[in-house]
Coordinates of N, CA, C and O in Angstrom, one line a residue:
X1 N 215.8 186.5 12.4 CA 214.4 187.0 12.5 C 213.8 186.9 11.2 O 214.2 187.6 10.3
X2 N 212.9 186.0 11.0 CA 212.3 185.8 9.7 C 211.0 186.6 9.5 O 210.4 187.1 10.4
X3 N 210.7 186.7 8.2 CA 209.5 187.5 7.8 C 208.2 186.9 8.3 O 207.8 185.9 7.8
X4 N 207.6 187.4 9.4 CA 206.4 187.0 9.9 C 206.3 185.5 9.9 O 207.1 184.8 10.4
X5 N 205.2 184.9 9.2 CA 205.1 183.5 9.2 C 205.8 182.9 8.0 O 205.8 181.7 7.8
X6 N 206.4 183.7 7.1 CA 207.1 183.2 6.0 C 208.5 182.8 6.4 O 209.3 183.6 6.8
X7 N 208.8 181.5 6.4 CA 210.1 181.0 6.8 C 210.7 180.1 5.6 O 210.8 179.0 5.8
X8 N 210.9 180.8 4.5 CA 211.3 180.0 3.3 C 212.8 179.9 3.1 O 213.3 179.4 2.1
X9 N 213.5 180.5 4.0 CA 215.0 180.5 3.9 C 215.5 181.5 2.9 O 216.7 181.6 2.7
X10 N 214.7 182.1 2.2 CA 215.1 183.0 1.1 C 215.2 184.5 1.6 O 216.0 185.2 1.1
X11 N 214.4 184.9 2.5 CA 214.3 186.3 2.8 C 214.2 186.4 4.3 O 213.4 185.8 5.0
X12 N 215.0 187.3 4.9 CA 214.9 187.6 6.3 C 214.7 189.1 6.5 O 215.3 189.9 5.6
X13 N 214.1 189.5 7.5 CA 213.9 191.0 7.8 C 215.3 191.6 8.0 O 215.6 192.7 7.5
X14 N 216.1 190.9 8.8 CA 217.4 191.5 9.2 C 218.3 191.4 8.0 O 219.1 192.3 7.8
X15 N 218.1 190.5 7.1 CA 218.9 190.4 5.9 C 218.7 191.6 4.9 O 219.5 192.0 4.2
X16 N 217.4 192.1 5.0 CA 217.1 193.3 4.2 C 217.9 194.5 4.6 O 218.3 195.3 3.8
X17 N 218.3 194.6 5.9 CA 219.1 195.7 6.4 C 220.5 195.6 5.7 O 221.1 196.6 5.4
X18 N 221.0 194.4 5.6 CA 222.3 194.3 5.0 C 222.2 194.6 3.5 O 223.1 195.3 2.9
X19 N 221.2 194.1 2.8 CA 221.0 194.5 1.4 C 220.9 196.0 1.2 O 221.5 196.5 0.3
X20 N 220.1 196.6 2.1 CA 220.0 198.1 2.0 C 221.3 198.8 2.1 O 221.7 199.7 1.4
X21 N 222.1 198.4 3.1 CA 223.4 199.0 3.4 C 224.4 198.8 2.2 O 225.1 199.7 1.8
X22 N 224.4 197.5 1.7 CA 225.3 197.2 0.6 C 224.9 198.0 -0.7 O 225.7 198.5 -1.5
X23 N 223.6 198.1 -0.9 CA 223.0 198.9 -2.0 C 223.5 200.3 -1.9 O 223.9 200.9 -2.9
X24 N 223.4 200.9 -0.7 CA 223.9 202.3 -0.6 C 225.3 202.4 -0.9 O 225.8 203.4 -1.5
X25 N 226.1 201.4 -0.5 CA 227.6 201.4 -0.7 C 227.9 201.3 -2.2 O 228.8 202.0 -2.7
X26 N 227.2 200.4 -2.9 CA 227.6 200.1 -4.3 C 226.8 201.0 -5.3 O 227.2 201.0 -6.5
X27 N 225.9 201.8 -4.9 CA 225.0 202.5 -5.9 C 225.9 203.4 -6.8 O 225.7 203.3 -8.0
X28 N 226.7 204.3 -6.2 CA 227.4 205.2 -7.0 C 228.4 204.6 -7.9 O 228.5 204.9 -9.1
X29 N 229.3 203.6 -7.4 CA 230.2 203.0 -8.3 C 229.6 202.2 -9.4 O 230.0 202.2 -10.6
X30 N 228.5 201.5 -9.1 CA 227.8 200.7 -10.2 C 227.2 201.6 -11.2 O 227.2 201.3 -12.4
X31 N 226.6 202.7 -10.7 CA 226.0 203.6 -11.7 C 227.0 204.2 -12.6 O 226.8 204.4 -13.8
X32 N 228.2 204.5 -12.1 CA 229.3 205.1 -12.9 C 229.6 204.1 -14.0 O 229.8 204.5 -15.2
X33 N 229.7 202.8 -13.7 CA 230.1 201.8 -14.7 C 228.9 201.7 -15.7 O 229.1 201.6 -16.9
X34 N 227.7 201.6 -15.1 CA 226.5 201.5 -16.0 C 226.4 202.6 -17.0 O 226.1 202.4 -18.2
X35 N 226.7 203.9 -16.5 CA 226.6 205.0 -17.4 C 227.6 204.9 -18.6 O 227.3 205.3 -19.7
X36 N 228.8 204.3 -18.3 CA 229.8 204.1 -19.4 C 229.4 203.0 -20.4 O 229.8 203.0 -21.5
X37 N 228.6 202.0 -19.9 CA 228.2 200.9 -20.7 C 226.7 200.9 -21.0 O 226.1 199.8 -21.4
X38 N 226.1 202.0 -20.9 CA 224.6 202.1 -21.1 C 224.2 201.5 -22.5 O 223.1 200.9 -22.6
X39 N 225.0 201.7 -23.5 CA 224.6 201.3 -24.8 C 224.4 199.8 -24.9 O 223.6 199.3 -25.8
X40 N 225.0 199.0 -24.1 CA 224.8 197.5 -24.2 C 223.5 197.0 -23.6 O 223.1 195.9 -23.8
X41 N 222.8 197.9 -22.9 CA 221.5 197.5 -22.4 C 221.6 196.8 -21.0 O 222.7 196.4 -20.6
X42 N 220.5 196.8 -20.3 CA 220.6 196.3 -18.9 C 221.0 194.9 -18.8 O 221.9 194.5 -18.0
X43 N 220.4 194.0 -19.6 CA 220.6 192.5 -19.5 C 222.1 192.2 -19.8 O 222.7 191.5 -19.0
X44 N 222.6 192.8 -20.8 CA 224.0 192.6 -21.2 C 224.9 193.2 -20.1 O 226.0 192.6 -19.8
X45 N 224.5 194.3 -19.5 CA 225.3 194.9 -18.5 C 225.4 194.0 -17.3 O 226.5 193.8 -16.7
X46 N 224.3 193.4 -16.9 CA 224.3 192.5 -15.8 C 225.2 191.3 -16.1 O 226.0 190.9 -15.2
X47 N 225.1 190.7 -17.3 CA 225.9 189.6 -17.6 C 227.4 190.0 -17.6 O 228.2 189.2 -17.1
X48 N 227.7 191.2 -18.1 CA 229.1 191.7 -18.1 C 229.6 191.8 -16.6 O 230.7 191.4 -16.3
X49 N 228.8 192.3 -15.7 CA 229.2 192.5 -14.4 C 229.4 191.2 -13.7 O 230.4 191.0 -12.9
X50 N 228.6 190.2 -14.0 CA 228.8 188.8 -13.4 C 230.0 188.2 -14.0 O 230.7 187.5 -13.2
X51 N 230.3 188.3 -15.2 CA 231.4 187.6 -15.8 C 232.8 188.2 -15.5 O 233.7 187.5 -15.1
X52 N 232.9 189.5 -15.6 CA 234.2 190.2 -15.4 C 234.1 191.5 -14.7 O 235.1 192.0 -14.1
X53 N 233.0 192.2 -14.8 CA 232.8 193.6 -14.3 C 233.1 193.7 -12.8 O 233.7 194.7 -12.4
X54 N 232.5 192.8 -12.0 CA 232.7 193.0 -10.6 C 234.2 192.8 -10.2 O 234.7 193.5 -9.4
X55 N 234.8 191.8 -10.8 CA 236.2 191.6 -10.5 C 237.0 192.8 -10.9 O 237.9 193.3 -10.1
X56 N 236.7 193.4 -12.0 CA 237.4 194.6 -12.5 C 237.2 195.8 -11.5 O 238.1 196.5 -11.2
X57 N 235.9 195.9 -11.1 CA 235.5 197.0 -10.1 C 236.4 196.8 -8.9 O 236.9 197.8 -8.4
X58 N 236.5 195.6 -8.3 CA 237.2 195.5 -7.1 C 238.7 195.6 -7.3 O 239.4 196.0 -6.4
X59 N 239.2 195.3 -8.5 CA 240.6 195.6 -8.8 C 240.9 197.1 -8.8 O 241.9 197.6 -8.4
X60 N 240.0 197.8 -9.4 CA 240.1 199.3 -9.5 C 239.8 200.0 -8.2 O 240.4 201.1 -8.0
X61 N 238.9 199.4 -7.4 CA 238.5 200.1 -6.1 C 238.6 199.1 -5.0 O 237.6 198.6 -4.5
X62 N 239.8 198.7 -4.6 CA 239.9 197.7 -3.6 C 239.3 198.1 -2.2 O 238.9 197.2 -1.4
X63 N 239.3 199.4 -2.0 CA 238.7 199.8 -0.7 C 237.2 199.5 -0.7 O 236.7 199.2 0.4
X64 N 236.5 199.5 -1.8 CA 235.1 199.2 -1.9 C 234.9 197.8 -1.4 O 234.0 197.5 -0.6
X65 N 235.7 196.8 -1.8 CA 235.6 195.4 -1.4 C 235.8 195.4 0.2 O 235.1 194.7 0.9
X66 N 236.8 196.1 0.7 CA 237.1 196.1 2.1 C 235.9 196.7 2.9 O 235.5 196.1 3.9
X67 N 235.3 197.7 2.4 CA 234.2 198.3 3.0 C 233.0 197.4 3.0 O 232.3 197.3 4.0
X68 N 232.8 196.7 1.9 CA 231.7 195.7 1.9 C 231.9 194.6 2.9 O 231.0 194.1 3.5
X69 N 233.1 194.1 3.0 CA 233.5 193.0 3.9 C 233.3 193.5 5.4 O 232.7 192.8 6.2
X70 N 233.7 194.7 5.6 CA 233.5 195.3 7.0 C 232.1 195.5 7.3 O 231.6 195.1 8.4
X71 N 231.3 196.0 6.4 CA 229.9 196.2 6.6 C 229.2 194.9 6.9 O 228.3 194.7 7.8
X72 N 229.6 193.8 6.1 CA 229.0 192.5 6.3 C 229.3 191.9 7.6 O 228.5 191.3 8.3
X73 N 230.6 192.0 8.0 CA 231.0 191.5 9.3 C 230.2 192.2 10.5 O 229.8 191.6 11.4
X74 N 230.1 193.5 10.4 CA 229.4 194.3 11.4 C 227.9 193.9 11.4 O 227.3 193.7 12.5
X75 N 227.3 193.6 10.2 CA 225.9 193.2 10.2 C 225.8 191.9 10.9 O 224.8 191.7 11.6
X76 N 226.7 190.9 10.6 CA 226.6 189.6 11.3 C 226.6 189.8 12.8 O 225.8 189.2 13.5
X77 N 227.6 190.6 13.3 CA 227.7 190.8 14.7 C 226.5 191.5 15.3 O 226.0 191.1 16.4
X78 N 226.1 192.6 14.7 CA 225.0 193.3 15.3 C 223.6 192.6 15.1 O 222.8 192.8 16.0
X79 N 223.5 191.8 14.1 CA 222.2 191.0 13.9 C 222.1 190.0 15.0 O 221.0 189.8 15.6
X80 N 223.2 189.3 15.3 CA 223.2 188.3 16.3 C 222.9 189.0 17.7 O 222.2 188.5 18.5
X81 N 223.6 190.1 17.9 CA 223.4 190.8 19.1 C 221.9 191.2 19.3 O 221.3 191.1 20.4
X82 N 221.3 191.8 18.3 CA 219.9 192.1 18.3 C 219.0 190.9 18.6 O 218.1 191.0 19.5
X83 N 219.2 189.8 17.9 CA 218.4 188.6 18.1 C 218.5 188.1 19.6 O 217.6 187.8 20.2
X84 N 219.8 188.1 20.1 CA 220.0 187.6 21.4 C 219.4 188.6 22.5 O 218.7 188.1 23.4
X85 N 219.5 189.8 22.2 CA 218.9 190.8 23.2 C 217.4 190.8 23.2 O 216.8 190.8 24.2
X86 N 216.8 190.6 22.0 CA 215.4 190.6 21.9 C 214.9 189.3 22.6 O 213.9 189.4 23.4
X87 N 215.5 188.2 22.4 CA 215.1 186.9 23.0 C 215.2 187.0 24.5 O 214.3 186.6 25.2
X88 N 216.3 187.6 25.0 CA 216.5 187.6 26.4 C 215.6 188.6 27.1 O 215.3 188.5 28.3
X89 N 215.2 189.7 26.4 CA 214.4 190.8 27.0 C 212.9 190.7 26.7 O 212.1 191.5 27.2
X90 N 212.5 189.6 26.0 CA 211.1 189.6 25.6 C 210.1 189.6 26.8 O 209.1 190.3 26.8
X91 N 210.4 188.9 27.8 CA 209.6 188.9 29.0 C 209.5 190.3 29.6 O 208.4 190.7 30.0
X92 N 210.6 190.9 29.7 CA 210.6 192.3 30.3 C 209.8 193.3 29.4 O 209.1 194.1 29.8
X93 N 210.0 193.1 28.1 CA 209.3 194.0 27.1 C 207.8 193.8 27.2 O 207.0 194.7 27.2
X94 N 207.4 192.5 27.4 CA 205.9 192.2 27.6 C 205.4 192.9 28.9 O 204.3 193.4 28.9
X95 N 206.1 192.8 29.9 CA 205.7 193.4 31.2 C 205.7 194.9 31.2 O 204.8 195.5 31.8
X96 N 206.7 195.5 30.6 CA 206.9 196.9 30.8 C 206.4 197.8 29.7 O 206.0 198.9 29.9
X97 N 206.5 197.3 28.4 CA 206.2 198.2 27.3 C 205.1 197.7 26.4 O 204.3 198.5 25.8
X98 N 205.1 196.4 26.1 CA 204.2 196.0 25.0 C 203.3 194.8 25.5 O 203.7 193.9 26.1
X99 N 202.0 194.9 25.2 CA 201.1 193.8 25.6 C 201.2 192.7 24.5 O 200.2 192.4 23.8
X100 N 202.3 192.0 24.4 CA 202.5 191.0 23.4 C 202.0 189.6 23.8 O 202.1 189.3 25.0
X101 N 201.5 188.8 22.9 CA 201.2 187.4 23.2 C 202.4 186.6 23.5 O 203.6 187.1 23.3
X102 N 202.2 185.4 24.0 CA 203.4 184.5 24.3 C 204.3 184.3 23.1 O 205.5 184.3 23.2
X103 N 203.8 184.2 21.9 CA 204.6 184.1 20.7 C 204.3 185.3 19.9 O 203.2 185.5 19.4
X104 N 205.3 186.2 19.8 CA 205.1 187.4 19.1 C 206.2 187.5 18.0 O 207.4 187.6 18.3
X105 N 205.7 187.4 16.8 CA 206.6 187.4 15.6 C 206.9 188.9 15.2 O 206.0 189.7 15.2
X106 N 208.2 189.1 14.9 CA 208.5 190.4 14.3 C 208.2 190.4 12.8 O 208.6 189.4 12.1
X107 N 207.4 191.3 12.4 CA 207.0 191.4 11.0 C 207.7 192.4 10.1 O 207.6 192.4 8.9
X108 N 208.4 193.3 10.8 CA 209.2 194.3 10.1 C 210.3 194.9 11.0 O 210.1 195.0 12.2
X109 N 211.4 195.2 10.3 CA 212.5 195.8 11.0 C 212.9 197.0 10.1 O 213.3 196.8 9.0
X110 N 212.8 198.2 10.6 CA 213.2 199.4 9.9 C 214.5 199.9 10.4 O 214.6 200.2 11.6
X111 N 215.4 200.1 9.5 CA 216.7 200.7 9.9 C 216.8 202.1 9.4 O 215.8 202.8 9.2
X112 N 218.0 202.6 9.3 CA 218.3 203.9 8.8 C 217.7 205.0 9.7 O 217.4 206.1 9.2
X113 N 217.5 204.7 11.0 CA 217.0 205.7 11.9 C 218.1 206.5 12.5 O 217.8 207.5 13.1
X114 N 219.3 206.1 12.3 CA 220.4 206.8 12.8 C 221.7 206.4 12.0 O 221.6 205.3 11.3
X115 N 222.7 207.1 12.1 CA 224.0 206.7 11.4 C 224.5 205.5 12.1 O 224.3 205.3 13.3
X116 N 225.2 204.7 11.4 CA 225.9 203.5 12.0 C 227.1 204.1 12.9 O 227.8 205.0 12.5
X117 N 227.2 203.5 14.1 CA 228.3 203.9 15.0 C 228.6 202.7 15.8 O 227.9 201.7 15.8
X118 N 229.7 202.8 16.6 CA 230.1 201.8 17.5 C 230.1 200.4 16.8 O 229.3 199.5 17.2
X119 N 230.9 200.3 15.8 CA 231.0 199.0 15.1 C 229.8 198.6 14.3 O 229.4 197.4 14.3
X120 N 229.1 199.6 13.7 CA 228.0 199.3 12.8 C 226.6 199.3 13.5 O 225.6 198.9 12.8
X121 N 226.5 199.6 14.7 CA 225.2 199.6 15.4 C 224.4 200.8 15.0 O 224.9 201.9 14.7
X122 N 223.1 200.7 15.0 CA 222.2 201.8 14.7 C 220.8 201.5 15.3 O 220.5 200.4 15.7
X123 N 220.0 202.6 15.4 CA 218.7 202.5 15.9 C 217.8 201.7 14.9 O 217.9 201.9 13.7
X124 N 217.0 200.8 15.5 CA 216.1 200.0 14.7 C 214.7 200.1 15.3 O 214.5 200.1 16.5
X125 N 213.7 200.0 14.4 CA 212.3 199.9 14.9 C 211.7 198.6 14.5 O 211.7 198.2 13.3
X126 N 211.3 197.8 15.5 CA 210.8 196.5 15.3 C 209.2 196.5 15.3 O 208.7 197.1 16.3
X127 N 208.6 195.9 14.4 CA 207.1 195.9 14.4 C 206.7 194.4 14.5 O 207.2 193.5 13.9
X128 N 205.7 194.2 15.4 CA 205.2 192.9 15.7 C 203.9 192.6 14.9 O 203.3 193.5 14.4
X129 N 203.5 191.4 14.9 CA 202.3 190.9 14.2 C 201.0 191.8 14.5 O 200.2 192.1 13.6
X130 N 200.9 192.2 15.8 CA 199.7 192.9 16.2 C 199.8 194.4 15.9 O 198.9 195.2 16.2
X131 N 200.9 194.8 15.2 CA 201.1 196.2 14.9 C 201.9 197.0 15.9 O 202.3 198.2 15.7
X132 N 202.2 196.4 17.1 CA 203.0 197.1 18.1 C 204.4 197.3 17.6 O 204.9 196.5 16.8
X133 N 204.9 198.4 18.0 CA 206.3 198.7 17.6 C 207.1 199.1 18.8 O 206.6 199.6 19.8
X134 N 208.4 198.8 18.6 CA 209.4 199.1 19.7 C 210.7 199.6 19.1 O 211.0 199.1 18.0
X135 N 211.3 200.5 19.7 CA 212.6 201.1 19.2 C 213.7 200.4 20.0 O 213.7 200.4 21.2
X136 N 214.7 199.9 19.2 CA 215.9 199.4 19.8 C 217.0 200.4 19.7 O 217.2 200.9 18.5
X137 N 217.6 200.8 20.7 CA 218.7 201.7 20.7 C 220.0 201.1 21.3 O 220.0 200.8 22.5
X138 N 221.0 201.0 20.5 CA 222.2 200.3 21.0 C 223.1 201.3 21.7 O 224.3 201.5 21.4
X139 N 222.6 202.0 22.7 CA 223.3 202.9 23.6 C 222.7 203.0 24.9 O 221.5 202.5 25.1
X140 N 223.4 203.5 25.9 CA 222.9 203.7 27.2 C 221.7 204.6 27.3 O 221.7 205.7 26.8
X141 N 220.6 204.1 27.9 CA 219.3 204.9 27.9 C 219.0 205.4 29.3 O 217.9 205.8 29.6
X142 N 220.0 205.4 30.2 CA 219.7 205.8 31.6 C 219.2 207.3 31.6 O 218.4 207.7 32.4
X143 N 219.8 208.1 30.7 CA 219.4 209.5 30.6 C 217.9 209.6 30.2 O 217.1 210.4 30.7
X144 N 217.5 208.8 29.3 CA 216.1 208.7 28.9 C 215.2 208.4 30.0 O 214.1 208.9 30.1
X145 N 215.6 207.4 30.9 CA 214.8 207.0 32.0 C 214.7 208.2 33.0 O 213.6 208.5 33.5
X146 N 215.8 208.9 33.2 CA 215.8 210.0 34.1 C 214.8 211.1 33.6 O 214.1 211.8 34.3
X147 N 214.9 211.4 32.3 CA 214.1 212.4 31.6 C 212.6 212.0 31.8 O 211.8 212.9 32.1
X148 N 212.2 210.8 31.6 CA 210.9 210.3 31.7 C 210.4 210.6 33.2 O 209.3 211.0 33.4
X149 N 211.2 210.2 34.1 CA 210.9 210.4 35.5 C 210.6 211.9 35.8 O 209.7 212.3 36.6
X150 N 211.5 212.8 35.3 CA 211.3 214.2 35.6 C 210.1 214.7 34.9 O 209.3 215.5 35.5
X151 N 209.8 214.3 33.7 CA 208.6 214.8 33.0 C 207.3 214.3 33.8 O 206.4 215.0 34.0
X152 N 207.4 213.1 34.3 CA 206.2 212.5 35.1 C 206.0 213.4 36.3 O 204.9 213.7 36.7
X153 N 207.1 213.7 37.0 CA 207.0 214.6 38.2 C 206.4 215.9 37.9 O 205.5 216.4 38.6
X154 N 206.8 216.5 36.8 CA 206.3 217.8 36.4 C 204.8 217.7 36.1 O 204.0 218.6 36.4
X155 N 204.4 216.7 35.4 CA 203.0 216.5 35.0 C 202.1 216.2 36.2 O 200.9 216.5 36.2
X156 N 202.7 215.7 37.3 CA 201.9 215.5 38.5 C 201.6 216.8 39.2 O 200.7 216.8 40.1
X157 N 202.2 217.9 38.8 CA 202.0 219.2 39.5 C 200.9 220.0 38.7 O 200.8 221.2 38.9
X158 N 200.1 219.4 37.9 CA 199.1 220.0 37.1 C 199.6 221.2 36.3 O 199.1 222.3 36.5
X159 N 200.5 221.0 35.4 CA 201.0 222.1 34.6 C 200.0 222.6 33.5 O 199.0 221.9 33.3
X160 N 200.1 223.8 33.0 CA 199.2 224.3 32.0 C 199.3 223.4 30.7 O 198.3 223.4 29.9
X161 N 200.4 222.8 30.5 CA 200.6 222.0 29.3 C 201.2 220.6 29.8 O 202.1 220.6 30.6
X162 N 200.6 219.5 29.4 CA 201.1 218.2 29.8 C 202.3 217.9 28.9 O 202.1 217.9 27.6
X163 N 203.4 217.5 29.5 CA 204.6 217.1 28.7 C 204.5 215.6 28.4 O 203.9 214.9 29.2
X164 N 205.2 215.2 27.4 CA 205.2 213.8 27.1 C 206.7 213.3 27.0 O 207.5 214.1 26.4
X165 N 206.9 212.2 27.4 CA 208.3 211.5 27.3 C 208.1 210.1 27.0 O 207.1 209.4 27.5
X166 N 208.9 209.5 26.3 CA 208.9 208.1 25.9 C 209.3 207.2 27.1 O 210.3 207.5 27.7
X167 N 208.5 206.2 27.3 CA 209.0 205.2 28.3 C 210.1 204.4 27.7 O 210.1 204.1 26.5
X168 N 211.0 204.0 28.6 CA 212.2 203.3 28.1 C 212.6 202.2 29.1 O 212.3 202.4 30.3
X169 N 213.3 201.3 28.6 CA 214.0 200.3 29.4 C 215.5 200.4 29.1 O 215.9 200.2 28.0
X170 N 216.2 200.7 30.2 CA 217.7 200.8 30.0 C 218.3 199.4 30.4 O 218.1 198.9 31.5
X171 N 219.1 198.9 29.5 CA 219.9 197.7 29.8 C 221.4 198.1 29.7 O 221.7 199.2 29.5
X172 N 222.2 197.1 29.9 CA 223.7 197.4 29.9 C 224.1 197.7 28.5 O 224.2 196.8 27.7
X173 N 224.3 199.0 28.2 CA 224.8 199.5 26.9 C 223.8 199.5 25.7 O 224.1 199.7 24.6
X174 N 222.5 199.3 26.1 CA 221.4 199.4 25.0 C 220.1 199.5 25.8 O 220.0 199.5 27.0
X175 N 219.1 199.7 25.0 CA 217.7 199.8 25.6 C 216.6 199.8 24.6 O 216.9 199.7 23.4
X176 N 215.4 199.8 25.1 CA 214.2 199.7 24.3 C 213.3 200.9 24.6 O 213.3 201.4 25.7

């Protein structure tokens, strides 16, 4: 899923999610090293990390390397899964939830809406060119569908307060 009309091979929306996750993972250990070497300045610190610092970091903290590899593998799997699901469900999304044109580019993907679970999956919010947004949830949404139906029935009885519930599409083990 590339950035809007920009398809320069350098940056992807989904790739930013991996960068954010790896940044969160490495922030504390890298800051710890930087604090010890602060006197050398930023540029020399970066050169040091490229030449020997990262290797030394992974030798001292081998679990960090394993966590980074696990995170990356999960990102590959979940990114492919999201792209496949979006492609296969686009017609349904157009009919049921979003008035999207025939070609609808994703211009933003926001993560960190929930903790990663079930092999790295998390809630994502996808924004399209026209500003429409949709939430992707990698979990069963049949309960959300039932809740929406119940709220709709209650609202049909002219309550003193109108309740609101999000419309959803439940698919096998995920939904929109």
